PDB file of C-alpha atoms and ligand atoms in Angstrom:
ATOM      1  CA  UNK A   1     -25.240   8.040  10.302  1.00  0.00           C
ATOM      2  CA  UNK A   2     -22.632   6.936   7.763  1.00  0.00           C
ATOM      3  CA  UNK A   3     -19.089   5.739   8.142  1.00  0.00           C
ATOM      4  CA  UNK A   4     -17.677   9.272   8.315  1.00  0.00           C
ATOM      5  CA  UNK A   5     -17.864  11.374  11.430  1.00  0.00           C
ATOM      6  CA  UNK A   6     -15.859  13.242  14.019  1.00  0.00           C
ATOM      7  CA  UNK A   7     -17.940  13.054  17.197  1.00  0.00           C
ATOM      8  CA  UNK A   8     -15.754  11.782  19.995  1.00  0.00           C
ATOM      9  CA  UNK A   9     -18.643  10.234  21.803  1.00  0.00           C
ATOM     10  CA  UNK A  10     -20.012   8.582  18.675  1.00  0.00           C
ATOM     11  CA  UNK A  11     -18.794   5.069  17.803  1.00  0.00           C
ATOM     12  CA  UNK A  12     -18.037   3.965  21.357  1.00  0.00           C
ATOM     13  CA  UNK A  13     -20.224   0.864  21.203  1.00  0.00           C
ATOM     14  CA  UNK A  14     -19.052  -1.932  18.952  1.00  0.00           C
ATOM     15  CA  UNK A  15     -22.243  -4.040  18.590  1.00  0.00           C
ATOM     16  CA  UNK A  16     -24.204  -4.250  16.451  1.00  0.00           C
ATOM     17  CA  UNK A  17     -21.479  -4.020  13.829  1.00  0.00           C
ATOM     18  CA  UNK A  18     -22.552  -1.797  10.883  1.00  0.00           C
ATOM     19  CA  UNK A  19     -19.688  -2.711   8.527  1.00  0.00           C
ATOM     20  CA  UNK A  20     -19.066  -6.465   8.822  1.00  0.00           C
ATOM     21  CA  UNK A  21     -16.265  -6.323   6.269  1.00  0.00           C
ATOM     22  CA  UNK A  22     -14.203  -4.197   8.695  1.00  0.00           C
ATOM     23  CA  UNK A  23     -14.800  -6.646  11.554  1.00  0.00           C
ATOM     24  CA  UNK A  24     -13.871  -9.546   9.281  1.00  0.00           C
ATOM     25  CA  UNK A  25     -10.627  -7.845   8.216  1.00  0.00           C
ATOM     26  CA  UNK A  26      -9.762  -7.068  11.845  1.00  0.00           C
ATOM     27  CA  UNK A  27     -10.196 -10.739  12.739  1.00  0.00           C
ATOM     28  CA  UNK A  28      -8.042 -11.794   9.712  1.00  0.00           C
ATOM     29  CA  UNK A  29      -5.401  -9.252  10.701  1.00  0.00           C
ATOM     30  CA  UNK A  30      -5.229 -10.505  14.279  1.00  0.00           C
ATOM     31  CA  UNK A  31      -4.992 -14.144  13.054  1.00  0.00           C
ATOM     32  CA  UNK A  32      -2.051 -12.988  10.830  1.00  0.00           C
ATOM     33  CA  UNK A  33       0.060 -11.561  13.711  1.00  0.00           C
ATOM     34  CA  UNK A  34       3.793 -12.271  13.314  1.00  0.00           C
ATOM     35  CA  UNK A  35       7.146 -11.010  14.529  1.00  0.00           C
ATOM     36  CA  UNK A  36      10.312 -10.358  12.503  1.00  0.00           C
ATOM     37  CA  UNK A  37      12.639 -12.134  14.892  1.00  0.00           C
ATOM     38  CA  UNK A  38      10.923 -15.452  14.109  1.00  0.00           C
ATOM     39  CA  UNK A  39      12.775 -15.382  10.833  1.00  0.00           C
ATOM     40  CA  UNK A  40      16.552 -15.982  10.845  1.00  0.00           C
ATOM     41  CA  UNK A  41      18.449 -14.019   8.202  1.00  0.00           C
ATOM     42  CA  UNK A  42      21.930 -15.568   8.726  1.00  0.00           C
ATOM     43  CA  UNK A  43      21.918 -17.701   5.554  1.00  0.00           C
ATOM     44  CA  UNK A  44      20.726 -14.629   3.609  1.00  0.00           C
ATOM     45  CA  UNK A  45      23.713 -12.621   4.859  1.00  0.00           C
ATOM     46  CA  UNK A  46      25.958 -15.105   3.012  1.00  0.00           C
ATOM     47  CA  UNK A  47      23.905 -14.542  -0.140  1.00  0.00           C
ATOM     48  CA  UNK A  48      24.008 -10.769   0.183  1.00  0.00           C
ATOM     49  CA  UNK A  49      27.829 -10.814   0.425  1.00  0.00           C
ATOM     50  CA  UNK A  50      28.038 -12.852  -2.848  1.00  0.00           C
ATOM     51  CA  UNK A  51      25.630 -10.637  -4.750  1.00  0.00           C
ATOM     52  CA  UNK A  52      26.651  -8.092  -7.395  1.00  0.00           C
ATOM     53  CA  UNK A  53      26.870  -4.344  -6.621  1.00  0.00           C
ATOM     54  CA  UNK A  54      23.698  -3.670  -8.546  1.00  0.00           C
ATOM     55  CA  UNK A  55      21.830  -6.400  -6.681  1.00  0.00           C
ATOM     56  CA  UNK A  56      23.003  -4.999  -3.335  1.00  0.00           C
ATOM     57  CA  UNK A  57      22.082  -1.502  -4.511  1.00  0.00           C
ATOM     58  CA  UNK A  58      18.516  -2.753  -5.357  1.00  0.00           C
ATOM     59  CA  UNK A  59      18.054  -4.214  -1.858  1.00  0.00           C
ATOM     60  CA  UNK A  60      19.456  -1.094  -0.145  1.00  0.00           C
ATOM     61  CA  UNK A  61      17.289   1.148  -2.432  1.00  0.00           C
ATOM     62  CA  UNK A  62      14.142  -0.811  -1.441  1.00  0.00           C
ATOM     63  CA  UNK A  63      14.987  -0.499   2.294  1.00  0.00           C
ATOM     64  CA  UNK A  64      15.659   3.236   1.752  1.00  0.00           C
ATOM     65  CA  UNK A  65      12.155   3.589   0.286  1.00  0.00           C
ATOM     66  CA  UNK A  66      10.204   1.176   2.467  1.00  0.00           C
ATOM     67  CA  UNK A  67      11.388   2.200   5.863  1.00  0.00           C
ATOM     68  CA  UNK A  68      10.367   5.866   5.989  1.00  0.00           C
ATOM     69  CA  UNK A  69       7.232   5.122   3.971  1.00  0.00           C
ATOM     70  CA  UNK A  70       5.937   2.538   6.423  1.00  0.00           C
ATOM     71  CA  UNK A  71       5.997   5.346   9.024  1.00  0.00           C
ATOM     72  CA  UNK A  72       4.518   7.780   6.538  1.00  0.00           C
ATOM     73  CA  UNK A  73       1.555   5.447   6.036  1.00  0.00           C
ATOM     74  CA  UNK A  74       0.944   5.545   9.780  1.00  0.00           C
ATOM     75  CA  UNK A  75       0.891   9.341   9.682  1.00  0.00           C
ATOM     76  CA  UNK A  76      -1.691   9.144   6.945  1.00  0.00           C
ATOM     77  CA  UNK A  77      -3.810   6.782   8.957  1.00  0.00           C
ATOM     78  CA  UNK A  78      -3.450   8.823  12.150  1.00  0.00           C
ATOM     79  CA  UNK A  79      -4.031  12.239  10.592  1.00  0.00           C
ATOM     80  CA  UNK A  80      -6.020  11.502   7.513  1.00  0.00           C
ATOM     81  CA  UNK A  81      -8.165   8.454   8.110  1.00  0.00           C
ATOM     82  CA  UNK A  82      -8.825   7.610  11.760  1.00  0.00           C
ATOM     83  CA  UNK A  83     -10.075  11.096  12.864  1.00  0.00           C
ATOM     84  CA  UNK A  84     -12.757  11.214  10.148  1.00  0.00           C
ATOM     85  CA  UNK A  85     -14.312   7.811  10.804  1.00  0.00           C
ATOM     86  CA  UNK A  86     -16.648   6.845  13.542  1.00  0.00           C
ATOM     87  CA  UNK A  87     -17.414   3.139  13.001  1.00  0.00           C
ATOM     88  CA  UNK A  88     -15.723   1.371  15.937  1.00  0.00           C
ATOM     89  CA  UNK A  89     -14.990  -1.726  13.882  1.00  0.00           C
ATOM     90  CA  UNK A  90     -12.971   0.507  11.467  1.00  0.00           C
ATOM     91  CA  UNK A  91     -11.068   1.979  14.445  1.00  0.00           C
ATOM     92  CA  UNK A  92     -10.262  -1.597  15.635  1.00  0.00           C
ATOM     93  CA  UNK A  93      -8.902  -2.389  12.194  1.00  0.00           C
ATOM     94  CA  UNK A  94      -6.921   0.826  11.865  1.00  0.00           C
ATOM     95  CA  UNK A  95      -5.304   0.310  15.324  1.00  0.00           C
ATOM     96  CA  UNK A  96      -4.156  -3.153  14.172  1.00  0.00           C
ATOM     97  CA  UNK A  97      -2.972  -1.826  10.821  1.00  0.00           C
ATOM     98  CA  UNK A  98      -0.872   0.846  12.520  1.00  0.00           C
ATOM     99  CA  UNK A  99       0.860  -1.790  14.662  1.00  0.00           C
ATOM    100  CA  UNK A 100       1.494  -3.750  11.463  1.00  0.00           C
ATOM    101  CA  UNK A 101       3.097  -0.754   9.800  1.00  0.00           C
ATOM    102  CA  UNK A 102       5.301  -0.357  12.942  1.00  0.00           C
ATOM    103  CA  UNK A 103       6.131  -4.076  12.686  1.00  0.00           C
ATOM    104  CA  UNK A 104       7.058  -3.588   9.024  1.00  0.00           C
ATOM    105  CA  UNK A 105       9.358  -0.703   9.917  1.00  0.00           C
ATOM    106  CA  UNK A 106      11.020  -2.879  12.553  1.00  0.00           C
ATOM    107  CA  UNK A 107      11.344  -5.722  10.070  1.00  0.00           C
ATOM    108  CA  UNK A 108      13.168  -3.497   7.625  1.00  0.00           C
ATOM    109  CA  UNK A 109      15.306  -2.218  10.513  1.00  0.00           C
ATOM    110  CA  UNK A 110      16.191  -5.870  11.223  1.00  0.00           C
ATOM    111  CA  UNK A 111      17.329  -6.234   7.610  1.00  0.00           C
ATOM    112  CA  UNK A 112      19.390  -3.031   7.815  1.00  0.00           C
ATOM    113  CA  UNK A 113      21.020  -4.361  11.002  1.00  0.00           C
ATOM    114  CA  UNK A 114      21.746  -7.780   9.568  1.00  0.00           C
ATOM    115  CA  UNK A 115      23.079  -6.914   6.114  1.00  0.00           C
ATOM    116  CA  UNK A 116      26.153  -4.748   5.706  1.00  0.00           C
ATOM    117  CA  UNK A 117      24.161  -1.718   4.650  1.00  0.00           C
ATOM    118  CA  UNK A 118      25.153   1.820   5.748  1.00  0.00           C
ATOM    119  CA  UNK A 119      22.036   2.871   7.587  1.00  0.00           C
ATOM    120  CA  UNK A 120      22.843   6.580   7.369  1.00  0.00           C
ATOM    121  CA  UNK A 121      23.336   6.430   3.599  1.00  0.00           C
ATOM    122  CA  UNK A 122      20.209   4.335   3.178  1.00  0.00           C
ATOM    123  CA  UNK A 123      18.198   6.834   5.284  1.00  0.00           C
ATOM    124  CA  UNK A 124      19.496   9.732   3.225  1.00  0.00           C
ATOM    125  CA  UNK A 125      18.150   8.417  -0.029  1.00  0.00           C
ATOM    126  CA  UNK A 126      14.525   9.257   0.534  1.00  0.00           C
ATOM    127  CA  UNK A 127      15.520  12.926   0.295  1.00  0.00           C
ATOM    128  CA  UNK A 128      18.635  12.793  -1.904  1.00  0.00           C
ATOM    129  CA  UNK A 129      17.405  10.497  -4.733  1.00  0.00           C
ATOM    130  CA  UNK A 130      15.061  12.772  -6.756  1.00  0.00           C
ATOM    131  CA  UNK A 131      12.749   9.900  -7.953  1.00  0.00           C
ATOM    132  CA  UNK A 132      12.286   8.687  -4.418  1.00  0.00           C
ATOM    133  CA  UNK A 133      11.847  12.203  -2.971  1.00  0.00           C
ATOM    134  CA  UNK A 134       9.262  12.970  -5.663  1.00  0.00           C
ATOM    135  CA  UNK A 135       7.099   9.965  -4.571  1.00  0.00           C
ATOM    136  CA  UNK A 136       7.300  11.127  -0.950  1.00  0.00           C
ATOM    137  CA  UNK A 137       6.475  14.723  -1.849  1.00  0.00           C
ATOM    138  CA  UNK A 138       3.366  13.499  -3.844  1.00  0.00           C
ATOM    139  CA  UNK A 139       2.148  11.695  -0.754  1.00  0.00           C
ATOM    140  CA  UNK A 140       2.968  14.416   1.741  1.00  0.00           C
ATOM    141  CA  UNK A 141       0.956  16.933  -0.223  1.00  0.00           C
ATOM    142  CA  UNK A 142      -2.242  14.963   0.326  1.00  0.00           C
ATOM    143  CA  UNK A 143      -1.794  14.609   4.095  1.00  0.00           C
ATOM    144  CA  UNK A 144      -1.012  18.365   4.395  1.00  0.00           C
ATOM    145  CA  UNK A 145      -4.628  18.900   3.555  1.00  0.00           C
ATOM    146  CA  UNK A 146      -5.422  17.489   6.949  1.00  0.00           C
ATOM    147  CA  UNK A 147      -2.456  18.822   8.914  1.00  0.00           C
ATOM    148  CA  UNK A 148      -1.821  22.263   7.539  1.00  0.00           C
ATOM    149  CA  UNK A 149      -5.371  23.101   6.451  1.00  0.00           C
ATOM    150  CA  UNK A 150      -8.725  22.427   8.090  1.00  0.00           C
ATOM    151  CA  UNK A 151     -10.700  19.536   6.723  1.00  0.00           C
ATOM    152  CA  UNK A 152     -14.445  19.688   7.299  1.00  0.00           C
ATOM    153  CA  UNK A 153     -15.681  16.155   6.595  1.00  0.00           C
ATOM    154  CA  UNK A 154     -19.315  17.312   6.301  1.00  0.00           C
ATOM    155  CA  UNK A 155     -18.543  19.263   3.079  1.00  0.00           C
ATOM    156  CA  UNK A 156     -18.192  17.843  -0.390  1.00  0.00           C
ATOM    157  CA  UNK A 157     -14.653  19.248  -0.698  1.00  0.00           C
ATOM    158  CA  UNK A 158     -13.694  17.752   2.728  1.00  0.00           C
ATOM    159  CA  UNK A 159     -15.013  14.379   1.696  1.00  0.00           C
ATOM    160  CA  UNK A 160     -13.141  14.608  -1.653  1.00  0.00           C
ATOM    161  CA  UNK A 161      -9.924  15.397   0.184  1.00  0.00           C
ATOM    162  CA  UNK A 162     -10.511  12.358   2.402  1.00  0.00           C
ATOM    163  CA  UNK A 163     -10.941  10.114  -0.630  1.00  0.00           C
ATOM    164  CA  UNK A 164      -7.941  11.669  -2.442  1.00  0.00           C
ATOM    165  CA  UNK A 165      -5.776  10.899   0.580  1.00  0.00           C
ATOM    166  CA  UNK A 166      -7.053   7.254   0.703  1.00  0.00           C
ATOM    167  CA  UNK A 167      -6.309   6.855  -3.012  1.00  0.00           C
ATOM    168  CA  UNK A 168      -2.798   8.369  -2.584  1.00  0.00           C
ATOM    169  CA  UNK A 169      -1.838   6.179   0.394  1.00  0.00           C
ATOM    170  CA  UNK A 170      -3.939   3.055   0.029  1.00  0.00           C
ATOM    171  CA  UNK A 171      -4.308   2.519  -3.686  1.00  0.00           C
ATOM    172  CA  UNK A 172      -1.080   4.187  -4.919  1.00  0.00           C
ATOM    173  CA  UNK A 173       1.487   3.863  -2.147  1.00  0.00           C
ATOM    174  CA  UNK A 174       0.417   0.582  -0.620  1.00  0.00           C
ATOM    175  CA  UNK A 175      -1.398  -0.921  -3.675  1.00  0.00           C
ATOM    176  CA  UNK A 176       1.038  -0.041  -6.468  1.00  0.00           C
ATOM    177  CA  UNK A 177       4.394   1.325  -5.280  1.00  0.00           C
ATOM    178  CA  UNK A 178       4.813  -1.152  -2.413  1.00  0.00           C
ATOM    179  CA  UNK A 179       3.803  -4.134  -4.601  1.00  0.00           C
ATOM    180  CA  UNK A 180       6.367  -3.210  -7.214  1.00  0.00           C
ATOM    181  CA  UNK A 181       9.039  -3.276  -4.521  1.00  0.00           C
ATOM    182  CA  UNK A 182       7.720  -6.544  -3.130  1.00  0.00           C
ATOM    183  CA  UNK A 183       8.048  -8.139  -6.531  1.00  0.00           C
ATOM    184  CA  UNK A 184      11.716  -7.011  -6.845  1.00  0.00           C
ATOM    185  CA  UNK A 185      12.412  -8.185  -3.312  1.00  0.00           C
ATOM    186  CA  UNK A 186      10.845 -11.632  -3.952  1.00  0.00           C
ATOM    187  CA  UNK A 187      12.625 -11.967  -7.333  1.00  0.00           C
ATOM    188  CA  UNK A 188      15.773 -12.927  -5.500  1.00  0.00           C
ATOM    189  CA  UNK A 189      14.045 -16.003  -4.071  1.00  0.00           C
ATOM    190  CA  UNK A 190      13.157 -17.045  -7.634  1.00  0.00           C
ATOM    191  CA  UNK A 191      16.935 -17.392  -8.109  1.00  0.00           C
ATOM    192  CA  UNK A 192      17.345 -19.203  -4.754  1.00  0.00           C
ATOM    193  CA  UNK A 193      18.771 -16.147  -3.033  1.00  0.00           C
ATOM    194  CA  UNK A 194      17.586 -14.289   0.102  1.00  0.00           C
ATOM    195  CA  UNK A 195      15.021 -16.963   0.841  1.00  0.00           C
ATOM    196  CA  UNK A 196      14.422 -15.973   4.463  1.00  0.00           C
ATOM    197  CA  UNK A 197      14.237 -12.313   3.478  1.00  0.00           C
ATOM    198  CA  UNK A 198      11.581 -13.570   1.046  1.00  0.00           C
ATOM    199  CA  UNK A 199       9.647 -15.170   3.933  1.00  0.00           C
ATOM    200  CA  UNK A 200       9.771 -11.884   5.775  1.00  0.00           C
ATOM    201  CA  UNK A 201       8.381 -10.165   2.676  1.00  0.00           C
ATOM    202  CA  UNK A 202       5.685 -12.827   2.425  1.00  0.00           C
ATOM    203  CA  UNK A 203       4.433 -11.837   5.885  1.00  0.00           C
ATOM    204  CA  UNK A 204       4.564  -8.153   5.011  1.00  0.00           C
ATOM    205  CA  UNK A 205       2.596  -8.817   1.752  1.00  0.00           C
ATOM    206  CA  UNK A 206      -0.103 -10.750   3.675  1.00  0.00           C
ATOM    207  CA  UNK A 207      -0.591  -7.697   5.883  1.00  0.00           C
ATOM    208  CA  UNK A 208      -0.530  -5.310   2.912  1.00  0.00           C
ATOM    209  CA  UNK A 209      -3.196  -7.273   1.050  1.00  0.00           C
ATOM    210  CA  UNK A 210      -5.518  -6.776   4.011  1.00  0.00           C
ATOM    211  CA  UNK A 211      -4.641  -3.051   4.126  1.00  0.00           C
ATOM    212  CA  UNK A 212      -5.540  -2.809   0.494  1.00  0.00           C
ATOM    213  CA  UNK A 213      -8.881  -4.543   0.999  1.00  0.00           C
ATOM    214  CA  UNK A 214      -9.718  -2.339   3.947  1.00  0.00           C
ATOM    215  CA  UNK A 215      -8.810   0.877   2.053  1.00  0.00           C
ATOM    216  CA  UNK A 216     -10.754  -0.156  -1.006  1.00  0.00           C
ATOM    217  CA  UNK A 217     -13.824  -1.104   0.976  1.00  0.00           C
ATOM    218  CA  UNK A 218     -13.602   2.205   2.823  1.00  0.00           C
ATOM    219  CA  UNK A 219     -13.404   4.203  -0.409  1.00  0.00           C
ATOM    220  CA  UNK A 220     -16.339   2.215  -1.786  1.00  0.00           C
ATOM    221  CA  UNK A 221     -18.446   2.792   1.305  1.00  0.00           C
ATOM    222  CA  UNK A 222     -17.691   6.571   1.407  1.00  0.00           C
ATOM    223  CA  UNK A 223     -18.624   6.870  -2.317  1.00  0.00           C
ATOM    224  CA  UNK A 224     -21.854   4.833  -1.826  1.00  0.00           C
ATOM    225  CA  UNK A 225     -22.925   6.820   1.196  1.00  0.00           C
ATOM    226  CA  UNK A 226     -22.215  10.265  -0.354  1.00  0.00           C
ATOM    227  CA  UNK A 227     -24.054  10.976  -3.622  1.00  0.00           C
ATOM    228  CA  UNK A 228     -22.218  14.351  -3.882  1.00  0.00           C
ATOM    229  CA  UNK A 229     -18.993  12.398  -4.624  1.00  0.00           C
ATOM    230  CA  UNK A 230     -20.485  10.680  -7.626  1.00  0.00           C
ATOM    231  CA  UNK A 231     -19.090  13.216 -10.050  1.00  0.00           C
ATOM    232  CA  UNK A 232     -17.349  12.429 -13.358  1.00  0.00           C
ATOM    233  CA  UNK A 233     -14.734  15.184 -12.934  1.00  0.00           C
ATOM    234  CA  UNK A 234     -13.772  13.758  -9.551  1.00  0.00           C
ATOM    235  CA  UNK A 235     -13.671  10.229 -10.966  1.00  0.00           C
ATOM    236  CA  UNK A 236     -11.403  11.493 -13.767  1.00  0.00           C
ATOM    237  CA  UNK A 237      -9.111  13.256 -11.240  1.00  0.00           C
ATOM    238  CA  UNK A 238      -8.756   9.964  -9.342  1.00  0.00           C
ATOM    239  CA  UNK A 239      -7.988   8.065 -12.499  1.00  0.00           C
ATOM    240  CA  UNK A 240      -5.338  10.618 -13.475  1.00  0.00           C
ATOM    241  CA  UNK A 241      -3.711  10.386 -10.014  1.00  0.00           C
ATOM    242  CA  UNK A 242      -3.078   6.710 -10.625  1.00  0.00           C
ATOM    243  CA  UNK A 243      -1.642   7.293 -14.105  1.00  0.00           C
ATOM    244  CA  UNK A 244       0.688  10.031 -12.736  1.00  0.00           C
ATOM    245  CA  UNK A 245       1.731   7.660  -9.945  1.00  0.00           C
ATOM    246  CA  UNK A 246       2.758   5.064 -12.615  1.00  0.00           C
ATOM    247  CA  UNK A 247       5.019   7.685 -14.319  1.00  0.00           C
ATOM    248  CA  UNK A 248       6.658   8.513 -10.999  1.00  0.00           C
ATOM    249  CA  UNK A 249       7.234   4.799 -10.338  1.00  0.00           C
ATOM    250  CA  UNK A 250       8.825   4.288 -13.769  1.00  0.00           C
ATOM    251  CA  UNK A 251      11.545   6.846 -13.024  1.00  0.00           C
ATOM    252  CA  UNK A 252      12.107   5.403  -9.540  1.00  0.00           C
ATOM    253  CA  UNK A 253      12.534   1.909 -10.973  1.00  0.00           C
ATOM    254  CA  UNK A 254      15.129   3.169 -13.438  1.00  0.00           C
ATOM    255  CA  UNK A 255      17.077   4.361 -10.395  1.00  0.00           C
ATOM    256  CA  UNK A 256      16.483   1.129  -8.601  1.00  0.00           C
ATOM    257  CA  UNK A 257      17.822  -0.966 -11.456  1.00  0.00           C
ATOM    258  CA  UNK A 258      20.093   1.348 -13.574  1.00  0.00           C
ATOM    259  CA  UNK A 259      21.409  -1.438 -15.829  1.00  0.00           C
ATOM    260  CA  UNK A 260      19.431  -4.476 -14.676  1.00  0.00           C
ATOM    261  CA  UNK A 261      20.208  -7.642 -12.779  1.00  0.00           C
ATOM    262  CA  UNK A 262      19.868 -11.265 -13.781  1.00  0.00           C
ATOM    263  CA  UNK A 263      16.375 -11.817 -15.060  1.00  0.00           C
ATOM    264  CA  UNK A 264      15.126  -8.347 -14.080  1.00  0.00           C
ATOM    265  CA  UNK A 265      15.411  -4.851 -15.438  1.00  0.00           C
ATOM    266  CA  UNK A 266      13.512  -1.566 -15.048  1.00  0.00           C
ATOM    267  CA  UNK A 267      11.293  -2.306 -18.082  1.00  0.00           C
ATOM    268  CA  UNK A 268      10.197  -5.612 -16.584  1.00  0.00           C
ATOM    269  CA  UNK A 269       9.394  -4.014 -13.241  1.00  0.00           C
ATOM    270  CA  UNK A 270       7.524  -1.147 -14.958  1.00  0.00           C
ATOM    271  CA  UNK A 271       5.394  -3.575 -16.987  1.00  0.00           C
ATOM    272  CA  UNK A 272       4.426  -5.100 -13.610  1.00  0.00           C
ATOM    273  CA  UNK A 273       3.599  -1.619 -12.293  1.00  0.00           C
ATOM    274  CA  UNK A 274       1.319  -0.991 -15.224  1.00  0.00           C
ATOM    275  CA  UNK A 275      -0.274  -4.429 -14.761  1.00  0.00           C
ATOM    276  CA  UNK A 276      -0.848  -3.537 -11.066  1.00  0.00           C
ATOM    277  CA  UNK A 277      -2.221  -0.066 -11.915  1.00  0.00           C
ATOM    278  CA  UNK A 278      -4.744  -1.623 -14.287  1.00  0.00           C
ATOM    279  CA  UNK A 279      -5.919  -3.952 -11.547  1.00  0.00           C
ATOM    280  CA  UNK A 280      -6.320  -1.031  -9.153  1.00  0.00           C
ATOM    281  CA  UNK A 281      -8.161   0.968 -11.839  1.00  0.00           C
ATOM    282  CA  UNK A 282     -10.568  -1.869 -12.336  1.00  0.00           C
ATOM    283  CA  UNK A 283     -11.097  -2.264  -8.591  1.00  0.00           C
ATOM    284  CA  UNK A 284     -12.099   1.393  -8.621  1.00  0.00           C
ATOM    285  CA  UNK A 285     -14.599   0.794 -11.477  1.00  0.00           C
ATOM    286  CA  UNK A 286     -12.470   2.249 -14.284  1.00  0.00           C
ATOM    287  CA  UNK A 287     -11.329   0.507 -17.444  1.00  0.00           C
ATOM    288  CA  UNK A 288      -7.787  -0.777 -17.614  1.00  0.00           C
ATOM    289  CA  UNK A 289      -5.454   1.858 -19.071  1.00  0.00           C
ATOM    290  CA  UNK A 290      -2.258  -0.027 -20.020  1.00  0.00           C
ATOM    291  CA  UNK A 291      -3.624  -3.454 -21.010  1.00  0.00           C
ATOM    292  CA  UNK A 292      -0.290  -5.219 -20.438  1.00  0.00           C
ATOM    293  CA  UNK A 293       0.239  -8.797 -19.324  1.00  0.00           C
ATOM    294  CA  UNK A 294       1.704  -9.665 -15.933  1.00  0.00           C
ATOM    295  CA  UNK A 295       5.447 -10.260 -16.579  1.00  0.00           C
ATOM    296  CA  UNK A 296       5.820 -11.674 -13.019  1.00  0.00           C
ATOM    297  CA  UNK A 297       3.207 -14.449 -13.092  1.00  0.00           C
ATOM    298  CA  UNK A 298       5.220 -16.192 -10.320  1.00  0.00           C
ATOM    299  CA  UNK A 299       3.974 -13.529  -7.859  1.00  0.00           C
ATOM    300  CA  UNK A 300       0.942 -15.040  -6.158  1.00  0.00           C
ATOM    301  CA  UNK A 301      -2.021 -13.542  -8.014  1.00  0.00           C
ATOM    302  CA  UNK A 302      -4.114 -13.792  -4.856  1.00  0.00           C
ATOM    303  CA  UNK A 303      -1.744 -11.153  -3.466  1.00  0.00           C
ATOM    304  CA  UNK A 304      -1.799  -8.588  -6.221  1.00  0.00           C
ATOM    305  CA  UNK A 305      -5.417  -8.564  -7.394  1.00  0.00           C
ATOM    306  CA  UNK A 306      -8.682  -8.254  -5.502  1.00  0.00           C
ATOM    307  CA  UNK A 307     -12.178  -9.212  -6.434  1.00  0.00           C
ATOM    308  CA  UNK A 308     -13.628  -6.499  -8.596  1.00  0.00           C
ATOM    309  CA  UNK A 309     -15.803  -3.905  -6.996  1.00  0.00           C
ATOM    310  CA  UNK A 310     -17.480  -1.089  -8.861  1.00  0.00           C
ATOM    311  CA  UNK A 311     -16.531   2.195  -7.301  1.00  0.00           C
ATOM    312  CA  UNK A 312     -17.625   5.059  -9.412  1.00  0.00           C
ATOM    313  CA  UNK A 313     -20.676   3.270 -10.902  1.00  0.00           C
ATOM    314  CA  UNK A 314     -24.085   4.504 -10.007  1.00  0.00           C
ATOM    315  CA  UNK A 315     -25.474   1.108  -9.089  1.00  0.00           C
ATOM    316  CA  UNK A 316     -25.315   0.446  -5.320  1.00  0.00           C
ATOM    317  CA  UNK A 317     -24.126  -2.761  -3.800  1.00  0.00           C
ATOM    318  CA  UNK A 318     -25.013  -3.762  -0.249  1.00  0.00           C
ATOM    319  CA  UNK A 319     -22.227  -3.784   2.350  1.00  0.00           C
ATOM    320  CA  UNK A 320     -22.908  -7.449   2.960  1.00  0.00           C
ATOM    321  CA  UNK A 321     -22.284  -8.216  -0.738  1.00  0.00           C
ATOM    322  CA  UNK A 322     -19.046  -6.174  -0.568  1.00  0.00           C
ATOM    323  CA  UNK A 323     -17.950  -8.082   2.475  1.00  0.00           C
ATOM    324  CA  UNK A 324     -18.559 -11.351   0.625  1.00  0.00           C
ATOM    325  CA  UNK A 325     -16.929 -10.194  -2.618  1.00  0.00           C
ATOM    326  CA  UNK A 326     -13.608  -9.202  -0.982  1.00  0.00           C
ATOM    327  CA  UNK A 327     -13.359 -12.448   1.007  1.00  0.00           C
ATOM    328  CA  UNK A 328     -10.720 -14.764  -0.303  1.00  0.00           C
TER     329      UNK A 328
HETATM  330 FE1  LIG B   1       3.420  -1.781   5.678  1.00  0.00          FE
HETATM  331 FE1  LIG B   2       0.309  -1.088   4.688  1.00  0.00          FE
END
């Protein structure tokens, strides 16, 4: 029996653990438990009031995007990932991840409460700003394959839809789009502004780097265990999804930073997006597509790149090796 499955009475006994990487990530996630109220934002409120309109717009825009999308990730896990997996160690991890996404949502609510941001206007943006709405629409279309259609995980097409959804949420939304926002959010700390908000983001990023490792290991395992997914057309489709996602992010970042703030403009952010997309492509076993340097070298490299794993390559790697290779 592989990692995929829908039997309710399967996967009720944890030991022996079949996928040690999932157990290891669960333990790391539990060790990384934190609460937003541990961070005081009072000092940052003073910074926020002194910032320019475009700087405040950028923070508001990020909150507008992050907040609904943290909850959207949970829908993708609940409807698109958890039901099709039977390994109990994966279920443990996904339960912790879902709490973390809830905790991220509450962290951004805490920011919305603390800073003078009009919550209703911020909430509206995810449907009224076309570049933001387009990203959400892209994601929603993948989860609809599970909620509005029937997904049979025993078929090749069902397994492909499962992988497409993981790529859309884990690799693209969490692994590229969120990281581009994290970089902009942390750029303020580079200028000695919003330092406590930066600490809050550090905690979120620590969680997200585990989410990314879990998702990538899960994709790798599903591909290894299912020969029918080792197909060049499917591989090309996945590669193209990532390239399309970069184009969507470029437009979004032009709306995020219409004219640019001190030390940062949309081109700078978009170069970082391309750098990130190349890392994700390589983690999936593809060649880099953009071949650009990292403009934001000050972002901890440990947070935005993973050890390479060869996804779409024919050679099989053992799960134990994978567990080792993704350990920091
Ligand atoms: Fe999150
Ligand atoms: Fe996440």
